[in-house]
mmCIF file of C-alpha atoms in Angstrom:
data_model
loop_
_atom_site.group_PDB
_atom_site.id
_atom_site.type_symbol
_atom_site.label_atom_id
_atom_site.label_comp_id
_atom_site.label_asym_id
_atom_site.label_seq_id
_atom_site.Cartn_x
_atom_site.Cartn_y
_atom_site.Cartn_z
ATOM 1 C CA UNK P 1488 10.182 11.597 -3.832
ATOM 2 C CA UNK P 1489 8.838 8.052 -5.006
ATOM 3 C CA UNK P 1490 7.159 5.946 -2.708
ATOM 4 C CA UNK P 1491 10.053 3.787 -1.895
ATOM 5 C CA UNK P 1492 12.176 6.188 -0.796
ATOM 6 C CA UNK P 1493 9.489 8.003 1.614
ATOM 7 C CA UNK P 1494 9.307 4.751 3.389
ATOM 8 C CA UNK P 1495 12.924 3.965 3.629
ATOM 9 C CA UNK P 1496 13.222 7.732 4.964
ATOM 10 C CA UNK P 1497 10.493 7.541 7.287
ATOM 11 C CA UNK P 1498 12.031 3.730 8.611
ATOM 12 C CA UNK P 1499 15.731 5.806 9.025
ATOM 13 C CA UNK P 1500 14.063 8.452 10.750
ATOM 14 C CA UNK P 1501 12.816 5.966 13.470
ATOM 15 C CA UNK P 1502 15.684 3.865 14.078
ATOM 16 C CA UNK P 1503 18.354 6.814 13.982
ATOM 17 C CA UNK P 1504 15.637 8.040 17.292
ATOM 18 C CA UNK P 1505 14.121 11.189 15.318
ATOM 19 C CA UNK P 1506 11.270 11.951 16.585
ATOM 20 C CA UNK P 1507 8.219 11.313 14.221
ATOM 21 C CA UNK P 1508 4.745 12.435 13.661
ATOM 22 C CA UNK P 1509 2.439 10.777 11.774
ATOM 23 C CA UNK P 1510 1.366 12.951 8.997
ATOM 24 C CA UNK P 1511 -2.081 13.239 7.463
ATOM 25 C CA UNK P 1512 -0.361 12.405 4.459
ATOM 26 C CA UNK P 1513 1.612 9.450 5.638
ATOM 27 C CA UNK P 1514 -0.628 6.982 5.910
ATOM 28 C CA UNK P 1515 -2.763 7.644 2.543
ATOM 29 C CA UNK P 1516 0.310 6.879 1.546
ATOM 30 C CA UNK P 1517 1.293 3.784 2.939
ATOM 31 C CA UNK P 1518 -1.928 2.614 2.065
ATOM 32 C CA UNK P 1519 -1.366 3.362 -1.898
ATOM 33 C CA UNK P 1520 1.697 1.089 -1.481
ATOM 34 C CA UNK P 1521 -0.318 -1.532 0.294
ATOM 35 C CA UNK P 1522 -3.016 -1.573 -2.324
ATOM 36 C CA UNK P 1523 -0.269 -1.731 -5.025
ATOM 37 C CA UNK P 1524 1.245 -4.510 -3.159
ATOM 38 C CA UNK P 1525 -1.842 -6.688 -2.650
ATOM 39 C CA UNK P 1526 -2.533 -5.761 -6.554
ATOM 40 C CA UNK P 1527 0.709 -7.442 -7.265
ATOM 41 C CA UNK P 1528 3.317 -5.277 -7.654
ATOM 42 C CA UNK P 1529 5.898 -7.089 -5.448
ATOM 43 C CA UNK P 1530 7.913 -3.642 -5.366
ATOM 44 C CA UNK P 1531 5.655 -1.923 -3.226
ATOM 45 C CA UNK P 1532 5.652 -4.650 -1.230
ATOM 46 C CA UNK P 1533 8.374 -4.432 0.941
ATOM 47 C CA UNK P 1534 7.949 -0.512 1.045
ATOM 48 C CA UNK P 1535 4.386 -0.694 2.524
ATOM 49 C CA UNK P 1536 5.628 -3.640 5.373
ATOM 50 C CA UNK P 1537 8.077 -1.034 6.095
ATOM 51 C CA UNK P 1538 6.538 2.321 6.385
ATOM 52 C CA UNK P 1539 3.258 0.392 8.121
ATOM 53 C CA UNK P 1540 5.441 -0.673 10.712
ATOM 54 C CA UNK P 1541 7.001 2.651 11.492
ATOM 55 C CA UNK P 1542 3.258 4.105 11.360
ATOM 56 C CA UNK P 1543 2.505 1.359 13.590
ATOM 57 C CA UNK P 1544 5.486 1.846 15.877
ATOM 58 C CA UNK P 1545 4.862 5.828 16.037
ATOM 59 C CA UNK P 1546 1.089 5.433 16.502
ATOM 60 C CA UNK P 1547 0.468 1.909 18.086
ATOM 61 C CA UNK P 1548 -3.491 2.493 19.136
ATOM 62 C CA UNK P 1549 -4.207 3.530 15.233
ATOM 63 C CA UNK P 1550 -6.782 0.681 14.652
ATOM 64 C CA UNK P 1551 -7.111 1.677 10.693
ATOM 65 C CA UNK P 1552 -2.671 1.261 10.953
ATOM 66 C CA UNK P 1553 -2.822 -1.834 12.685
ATOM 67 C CA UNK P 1554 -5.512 -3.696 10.085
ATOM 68 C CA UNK P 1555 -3.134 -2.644 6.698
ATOM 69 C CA UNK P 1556 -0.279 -3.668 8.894
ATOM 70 C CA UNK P 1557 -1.651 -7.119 9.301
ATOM 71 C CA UNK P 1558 -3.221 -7.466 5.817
ATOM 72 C CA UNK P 1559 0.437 -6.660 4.499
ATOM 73 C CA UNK P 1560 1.389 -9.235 5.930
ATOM 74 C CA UNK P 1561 -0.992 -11.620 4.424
ATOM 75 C CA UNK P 1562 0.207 -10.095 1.188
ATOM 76 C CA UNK P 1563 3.578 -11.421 2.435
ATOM 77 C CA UNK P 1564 2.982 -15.213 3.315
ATOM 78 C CA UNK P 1565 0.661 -14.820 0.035
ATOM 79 C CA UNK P 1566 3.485 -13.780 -2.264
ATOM 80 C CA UNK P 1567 5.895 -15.986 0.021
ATOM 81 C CA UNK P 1568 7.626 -19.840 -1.254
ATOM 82 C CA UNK P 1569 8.499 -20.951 1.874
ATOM 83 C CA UNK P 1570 5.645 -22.785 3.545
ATOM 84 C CA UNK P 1571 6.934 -21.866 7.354
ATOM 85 C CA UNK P 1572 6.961 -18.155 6.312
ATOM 86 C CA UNK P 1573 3.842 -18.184 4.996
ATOM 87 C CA UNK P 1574 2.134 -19.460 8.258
ATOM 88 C CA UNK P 1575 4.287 -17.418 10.179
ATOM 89 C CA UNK P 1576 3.174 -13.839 8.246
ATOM 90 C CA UNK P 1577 -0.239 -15.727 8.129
ATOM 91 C CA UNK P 1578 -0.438 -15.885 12.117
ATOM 92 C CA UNK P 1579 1.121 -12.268 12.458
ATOM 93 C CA UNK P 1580 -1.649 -11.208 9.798
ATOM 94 C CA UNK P 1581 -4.459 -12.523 12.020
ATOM 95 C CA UNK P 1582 -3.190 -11.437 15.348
ATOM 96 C CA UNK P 1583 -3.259 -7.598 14.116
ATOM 97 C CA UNK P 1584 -6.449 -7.953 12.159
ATOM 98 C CA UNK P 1585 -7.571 -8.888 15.267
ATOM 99 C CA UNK P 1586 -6.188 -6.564 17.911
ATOM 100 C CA UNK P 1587 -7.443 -3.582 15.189
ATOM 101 C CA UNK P 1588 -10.686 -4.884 15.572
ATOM 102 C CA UNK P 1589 -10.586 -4.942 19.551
ATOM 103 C CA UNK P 1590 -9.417 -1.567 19.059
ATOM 104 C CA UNK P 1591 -12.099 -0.640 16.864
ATOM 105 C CA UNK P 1592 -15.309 -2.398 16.403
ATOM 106 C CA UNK P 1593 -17.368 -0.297 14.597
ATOM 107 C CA UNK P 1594 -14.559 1.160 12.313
ATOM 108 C CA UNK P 1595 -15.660 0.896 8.809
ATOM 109 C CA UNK P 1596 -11.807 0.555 7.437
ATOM 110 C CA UNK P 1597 -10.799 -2.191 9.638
ATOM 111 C CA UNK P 1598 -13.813 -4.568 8.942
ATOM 112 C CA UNK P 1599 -13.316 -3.761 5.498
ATOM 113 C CA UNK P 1600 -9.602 -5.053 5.581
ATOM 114 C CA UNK P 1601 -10.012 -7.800 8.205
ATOM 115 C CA UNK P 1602 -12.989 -9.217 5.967
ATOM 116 C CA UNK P 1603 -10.956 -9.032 2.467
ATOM 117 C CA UNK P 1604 -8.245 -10.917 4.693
ATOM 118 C CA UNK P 1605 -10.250 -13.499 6.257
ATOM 119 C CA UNK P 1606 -12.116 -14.360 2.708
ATOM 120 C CA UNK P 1607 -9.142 -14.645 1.334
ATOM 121 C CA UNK P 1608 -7.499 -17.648 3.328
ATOM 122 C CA UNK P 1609 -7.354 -21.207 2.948
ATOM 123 C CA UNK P 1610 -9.955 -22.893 5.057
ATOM 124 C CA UNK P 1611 -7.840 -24.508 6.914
ATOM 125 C CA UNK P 1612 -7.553 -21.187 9.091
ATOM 126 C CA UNK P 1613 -10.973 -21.636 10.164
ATOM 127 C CA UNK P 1614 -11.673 -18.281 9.492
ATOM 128 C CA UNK P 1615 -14.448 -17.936 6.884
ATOM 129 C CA UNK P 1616 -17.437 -17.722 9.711
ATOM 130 C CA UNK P 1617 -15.252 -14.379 10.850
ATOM 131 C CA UNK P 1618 -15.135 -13.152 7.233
ATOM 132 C CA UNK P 1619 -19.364 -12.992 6.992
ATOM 133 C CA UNK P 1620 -19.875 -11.971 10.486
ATOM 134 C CA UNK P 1621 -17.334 -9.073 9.271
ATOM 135 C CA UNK P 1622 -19.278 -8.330 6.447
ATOM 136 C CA UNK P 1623 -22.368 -8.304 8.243
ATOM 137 C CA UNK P 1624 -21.097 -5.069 10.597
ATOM 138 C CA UNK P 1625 -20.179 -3.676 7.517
ATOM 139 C CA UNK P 1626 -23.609 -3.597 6.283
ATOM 140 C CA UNK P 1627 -24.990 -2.616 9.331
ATOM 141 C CA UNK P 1628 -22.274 0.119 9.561
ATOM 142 C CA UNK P 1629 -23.381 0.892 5.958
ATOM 143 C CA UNK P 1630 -27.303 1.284 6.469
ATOM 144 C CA UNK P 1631 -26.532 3.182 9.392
ATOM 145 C CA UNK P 1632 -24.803 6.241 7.135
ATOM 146 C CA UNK P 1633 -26.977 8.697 6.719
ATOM 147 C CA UNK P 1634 -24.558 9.580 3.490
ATOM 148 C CA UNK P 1635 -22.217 7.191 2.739
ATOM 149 C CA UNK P 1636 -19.328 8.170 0.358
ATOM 150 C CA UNK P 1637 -18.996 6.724 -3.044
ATOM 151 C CA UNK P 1638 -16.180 4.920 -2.465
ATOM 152 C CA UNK P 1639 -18.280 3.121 0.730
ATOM 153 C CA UNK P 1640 -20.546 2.346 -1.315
ATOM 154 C CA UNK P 1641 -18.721 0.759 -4.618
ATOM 155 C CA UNK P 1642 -16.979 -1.670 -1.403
ATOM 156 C CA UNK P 1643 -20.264 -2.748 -0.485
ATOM 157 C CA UNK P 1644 -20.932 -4.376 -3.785
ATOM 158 C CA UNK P 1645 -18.194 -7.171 -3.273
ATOM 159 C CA UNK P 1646 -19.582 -7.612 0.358
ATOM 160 C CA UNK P 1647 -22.758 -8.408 -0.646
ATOM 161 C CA UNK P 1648 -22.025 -10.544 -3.738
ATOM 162 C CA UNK P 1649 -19.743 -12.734 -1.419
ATOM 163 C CA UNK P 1650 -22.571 -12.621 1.356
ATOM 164 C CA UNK P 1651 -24.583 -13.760 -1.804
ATOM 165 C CA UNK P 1652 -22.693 -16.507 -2.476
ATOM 166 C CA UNK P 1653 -22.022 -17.604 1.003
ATOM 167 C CA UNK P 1654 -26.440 -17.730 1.905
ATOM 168 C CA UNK P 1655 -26.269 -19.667 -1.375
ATOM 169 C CA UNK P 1656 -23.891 -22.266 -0.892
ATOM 170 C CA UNK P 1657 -25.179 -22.910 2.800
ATOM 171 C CA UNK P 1658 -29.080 -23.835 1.140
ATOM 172 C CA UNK P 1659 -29.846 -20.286 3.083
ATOM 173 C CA UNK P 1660 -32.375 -19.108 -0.163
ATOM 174 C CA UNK P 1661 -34.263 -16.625 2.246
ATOM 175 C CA UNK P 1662 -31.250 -14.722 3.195
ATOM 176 C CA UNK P 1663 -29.912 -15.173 -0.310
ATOM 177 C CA UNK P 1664 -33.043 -13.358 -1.235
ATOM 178 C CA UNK P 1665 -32.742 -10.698 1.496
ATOM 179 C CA UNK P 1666 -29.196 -9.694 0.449
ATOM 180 C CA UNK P 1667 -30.472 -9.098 -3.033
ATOM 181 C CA UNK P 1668 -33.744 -7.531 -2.368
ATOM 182 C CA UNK P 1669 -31.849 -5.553 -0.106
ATOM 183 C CA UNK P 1670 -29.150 -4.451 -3.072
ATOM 184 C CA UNK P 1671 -31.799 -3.312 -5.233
ATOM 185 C CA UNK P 1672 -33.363 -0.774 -3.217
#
């Protein structure tokens, strides 16, 4: 079954009142389509908005759901053309971002996503301050692993090149210097 059709099953499923339970598998999956989607493939797009908001429906107090349902739709007002759209998916974007954060504070996945949002927008969203003090948790949540995965690891290495970047282009040389010291170890 191709991805399409597993979310346009799983979206019958809930509106025809079948009852649901969110797989193991489901949302591994939803997230491939997601991370095709914000990739570029516009086909996935629609499938991913879709089968995240049936996760989200069937399993509302999933922080990790509730972060890829809001960065999907900052895909959306990204790949959107009309300008009210775009602010409108932008707003809905930031509103779950942010209630998967209440959720979850010190959830490595929903930093990670609510950060690549947030550094991501225009500035006229105000929301680039949110974006470092994101990334900051992260690396605390990061030095705190006594093992961290490979895959945790490899995300790191954007987080602290844009951390980087940001101590640079504030004139902040001493935490510049602490972020790379800091990568080198």
């Amino acid at each position: 079954m191709t991805r399409c059709a597993l979310a346009l099953c799983l979206c019958a499923a809930l509106t025809a009142g079948t009852e649901f339970a969110v797989s193991a598998q489901t949302l591994p999956e939803a997230i491939a389509l997601h991370n095709s989607a914000a990739a570029g493939d516009a086909k996935d797009l629609d499938a991913a908005v879709s089968m995240l908001e049936a996760l989200s429906e069937a399993d509302p107090e999933n922080a990790e759901i509730v972060a890829y349902l809001g960065s999907a739709y900052a895909i959306t007002a990204r790949e959107g053309r009309n300008v009210v759209s775009k602010m409108r998916n932008t707003n809905k974007a930031l509103r779950h971002l942010d209630q998967a954060l209440e959720m979850e504070p010190d959830n490595f996945s929903v930093r990670m996503v609510r950060a690549s949002v947030q550094r991501n927008l225009p500035p006229m969203f105000n929301r680039a301050d949110d974006a470092v003090e994101d990334m900051v948790v992260l690396d605390r949540l990061f030095q705190a692993t006594d093992k961290a995965p490979r895959s945790m690891a490899e995300a790191m290495l954007s987080i602290y090149d844009h951390l980087l970047a940001h101590a640079a282009s504030r004139g902040d040389w001493a935490a510049g210097r602490d972020i790379a010291l800091d990568r080198s170890k």
